């Protein structure tokens, strides 16, 4: 099964110049912990609720600062035509619960979450992926 068959396509995005406060409000409105940051349809980064706490609140940044100052710029992603097993392996390797999905022209087309895979996987893929995501950080 391909990522394009299970991913969320209706993805709300932030623009690099959007304020941290505006993005935090958007997260509340859509009940999401992460929002891709795009310039047009090109993925520039990802901002998570954790990024806002760690890079904005803890450093005393103004909530009117642009989200580009606190986003994670080098976003790991997968392609819409990737197999869900490949995406699950990538999530486990990176210890993340969601990946941005891009087309072969690197344009954002969706997001795939571990929950999307869980609803489709009929084997041990989800459990094994979650176990590997939850392991203590291997790089420390």
mmCIF file of C-alpha atoms in Angstrom:
data_model
loop_
_atom_site.group_PDB
_atom_site.id
_atom_site.type_symbol
_atom_site.label_atom_id
_atom_site.label_comp_id
_atom_site.label_asym_id
_atom_site.label_seq_id
_atom_site.Cartn_x
_atom_site.Cartn_y
_atom_site.Cartn_z
ATOM 1 C CA UNK A 1 0.000 0.000 0.000
ATOM 2 C CA UNK A 2 1.261 3.484 -0.885
ATOM 3 C CA UNK A 3 1.430 6.545 1.366
ATOM 4 C CA UNK A 4 -0.887 8.424 -1.008
ATOM 5 C CA UNK A 5 -3.662 5.981 -0.064
ATOM 6 C CA UNK A 6 -3.565 6.732 3.677
ATOM 7 C CA UNK A 7 -2.099 10.217 4.150
ATOM 8 C CA UNK A 8 -4.008 13.328 5.171
ATOM 9 C CA UNK A 9 -4.275 15.659 2.196
ATOM 10 C CA UNK A 10 -6.064 18.612 3.765
ATOM 11 C CA UNK A 11 -2.996 19.990 5.519
ATOM 12 C CA UNK A 12 -3.075 23.418 7.121
ATOM 13 C CA UNK A 13 0.256 25.165 6.721
ATOM 14 C CA UNK A 14 2.054 28.163 8.141
ATOM 15 C CA UNK A 15 4.061 30.675 6.160
ATOM 16 C CA UNK A 16 7.593 31.557 7.326
ATOM 17 C CA UNK A 17 6.506 35.120 8.188
ATOM 18 C CA UNK A 18 3.468 34.036 10.275
ATOM 19 C CA UNK A 19 3.898 34.906 13.940
ATOM 20 C CA UNK A 20 4.542 32.266 16.565
ATOM 21 C CA UNK A 21 1.283 33.277 18.236
ATOM 22 C CA UNK A 22 -0.747 32.908 15.030
ATOM 23 C CA UNK A 23 0.706 29.452 14.423
ATOM 24 C CA UNK A 24 0.043 28.384 18.022
ATOM 25 C CA UNK A 25 -3.577 29.513 17.649
ATOM 26 C CA UNK A 26 -3.861 27.568 14.388
ATOM 27 C CA UNK A 27 -2.570 24.468 16.177
ATOM 28 C CA UNK A 28 -5.305 24.857 18.781
ATOM 29 C CA UNK A 29 -7.988 25.380 16.112
ATOM 30 C CA UNK A 30 -7.074 22.252 14.166
ATOM 31 C CA UNK A 31 -6.003 20.210 17.214
ATOM 32 C CA UNK A 32 -2.524 19.517 15.848
ATOM 33 C CA UNK A 33 0.882 19.384 17.459
ATOM 34 C CA UNK A 34 2.785 20.132 14.256
ATOM 35 C CA UNK A 35 2.282 22.317 11.214
ATOM 36 C CA UNK A 36 4.384 22.366 8.044
ATOM 37 C CA UNK A 37 5.888 25.714 7.114
ATOM 38 C CA UNK A 38 5.667 26.390 3.383
ATOM 39 C CA UNK A 39 6.667 29.155 1.034
ATOM 40 C CA UNK A 40 4.063 28.640 -1.653
ATOM 41 C CA UNK A 41 3.839 24.873 -2.020
ATOM 42 C CA UNK A 42 7.499 24.292 -1.132
ATOM 43 C CA UNK A 43 8.178 22.791 2.267
ATOM 44 C CA UNK A 44 10.510 25.068 4.261
ATOM 45 C CA UNK A 45 10.271 23.428 7.676
ATOM 46 C CA UNK A 46 8.013 22.091 10.375
ATOM 47 C CA UNK A 47 6.999 23.737 13.622
ATOM 48 C CA UNK A 48 5.786 21.694 16.559
ATOM 49 C CA UNK A 49 4.270 22.651 19.870
ATOM 50 C CA UNK A 50 7.573 21.506 21.380
ATOM 51 C CA UNK A 51 9.517 23.891 19.092
ATOM 52 C CA UNK A 52 7.376 26.749 20.383
ATOM 53 C CA UNK A 53 8.101 25.828 23.995
ATOM 54 C CA UNK A 54 11.800 25.013 23.594
ATOM 55 C CA UNK A 55 12.806 27.664 21.059
ATOM 56 C CA UNK A 56 10.390 30.484 21.850
ATOM 57 C CA UNK A 57 9.017 30.410 25.375
ATOM 58 C CA UNK A 58 12.186 29.152 27.081
ATOM 59 C CA UNK A 59 14.291 31.753 25.242
ATOM 60 C CA UNK A 60 11.866 34.592 25.957
ATOM 61 C CA UNK A 61 11.119 35.344 22.311
ATOM 62 C CA UNK A 62 8.275 37.636 21.409
ATOM 63 C CA UNK A 63 5.183 35.766 20.286
ATOM 64 C CA UNK A 64 5.118 38.245 17.406
ATOM 65 C CA UNK A 65 8.401 36.793 16.081
ATOM 66 C CA UNK A 66 8.167 34.961 12.769
ATOM 67 C CA UNK A 67 7.692 31.219 13.050
ATOM 68 C CA UNK A 68 10.735 30.773 10.795
ATOM 69 C CA UNK A 69 12.853 31.610 13.863
ATOM 70 C CA UNK A 70 11.649 28.553 15.799
ATOM 71 C CA UNK A 71 10.761 25.989 13.120
ATOM 72 C CA UNK A 72 12.857 22.937 12.348
ATOM 73 C CA UNK A 73 14.253 23.770 8.916
ATOM 74 C CA UNK A 74 15.545 20.380 7.746
ATOM 75 C CA UNK A 75 12.353 18.373 7.620
ATOM 76 C CA UNK A 76 12.462 14.677 7.011
ATOM 77 C CA UNK A 77 9.758 13.582 4.616
ATOM 78 C CA UNK A 78 8.628 10.730 2.449
ATOM 79 C CA UNK A 79 7.233 10.533 -1.052
ATOM 80 C CA UNK A 80 3.574 9.966 -1.785
ATOM 81 C CA UNK A 81 4.432 6.840 -3.783
ATOM 82 C CA UNK A 82 6.493 5.267 -0.964
ATOM 83 C CA UNK A 83 5.275 2.030 0.569
ATOM 84 C CA UNK A 84 3.781 2.401 4.074
ATOM 85 C CA UNK A 85 6.389 -0.036 5.396
ATOM 86 C CA UNK A 86 9.160 2.263 4.156
ATOM 87 C CA UNK A 87 7.510 5.225 5.878
ATOM 88 C CA UNK A 88 7.108 3.247 9.109
ATOM 89 C CA UNK A 89 10.797 2.298 8.980
ATOM 90 C CA UNK A 90 11.729 5.953 8.401
ATOM 91 C CA UNK A 91 9.597 7.064 11.384
ATOM 92 C CA UNK A 92 11.271 4.459 13.570
ATOM 93 C CA UNK A 93 14.740 5.481 12.397
ATOM 94 C CA UNK A 94 14.040 9.173 13.043
ATOM 95 C CA UNK A 95 11.945 8.545 16.176
ATOM 96 C CA UNK A 96 9.054 10.673 14.898
ATOM 97 C CA UNK A 97 5.306 10.044 14.757
ATOM 98 C CA UNK A 98 4.575 11.923 11.544
ATOM 99 C CA UNK A 99 6.241 12.738 8.241
ATOM 100 C CA UNK A 100 5.563 15.407 5.667
ATOM 101 C CA UNK A 101 4.643 13.868 2.313
ATOM 102 C CA UNK A 102 5.971 15.414 -0.887
ATOM 103 C CA UNK A 103 5.633 14.628 -4.562
ATOM 104 C CA UNK A 104 8.669 13.988 -6.756
ATOM 105 C CA UNK A 105 8.896 17.765 -7.394
ATOM 106 C CA UNK A 106 9.302 18.260 -3.607
ATOM 107 C CA UNK A 107 5.909 19.952 -3.234
ATOM 108 C CA UNK A 108 3.973 19.302 -0.035
ATOM 109 C CA UNK A 109 0.994 17.057 -0.742
ATOM 110 C CA UNK A 110 0.121 15.739 2.712
ATOM 111 C CA UNK A 111 1.139 14.361 6.082
ATOM 112 C CA UNK A 112 1.266 10.766 7.207
ATOM 113 C CA UNK A 113 1.063 9.921 10.888
ATOM 114 C CA UNK A 114 1.698 6.732 12.772
ATOM 115 C CA UNK A 115 -2.060 6.590 13.376
ATOM 116 C CA UNK A 116 -2.665 6.536 9.598
ATOM 117 C CA UNK A 117 -0.374 3.525 9.308
ATOM 118 C CA UNK A 118 -1.970 1.861 12.343
ATOM 119 C CA UNK A 119 -5.403 1.977 10.711
ATOM 120 C CA UNK A 120 -4.103 0.134 7.641
ATOM 121 C CA UNK A 121 -1.304 -2.170 8.783
ATOM 122 C CA UNK A 122 -2.404 -5.733 9.389
ATOM 123 C CA UNK A 123 0.937 -6.901 10.762
ATOM 124 C CA UNK A 124 3.467 -5.904 13.398
ATOM 125 C CA UNK A 125 4.512 -2.742 11.517
ATOM 126 C CA UNK A 126 2.782 -0.273 13.831
ATOM 127 C CA UNK A 127 3.784 -1.899 17.112
ATOM 128 C CA UNK A 128 7.378 -2.300 16.045
ATOM 129 C CA UNK A 129 7.519 1.283 14.750
ATOM 130 C CA UNK A 130 6.042 2.686 17.955
ATOM 131 C CA UNK A 131 8.484 0.659 20.035
ATOM 132 C CA UNK A 132 11.438 2.013 18.062
ATOM 133 C CA UNK A 133 10.115 5.596 18.152
ATOM 134 C CA UNK A 134 9.761 5.353 21.922
ATOM 135 C CA UNK A 135 13.273 4.059 22.589
ATOM 136 C CA UNK A 136 15.579 6.477 24.391
ATOM 137 C CA UNK A 137 17.413 8.713 21.970
ATOM 138 C CA UNK A 138 20.190 6.654 20.433
ATOM 139 C CA UNK A 139 22.402 9.648 19.637
ATOM 140 C CA UNK A 140 22.848 10.733 23.261
#
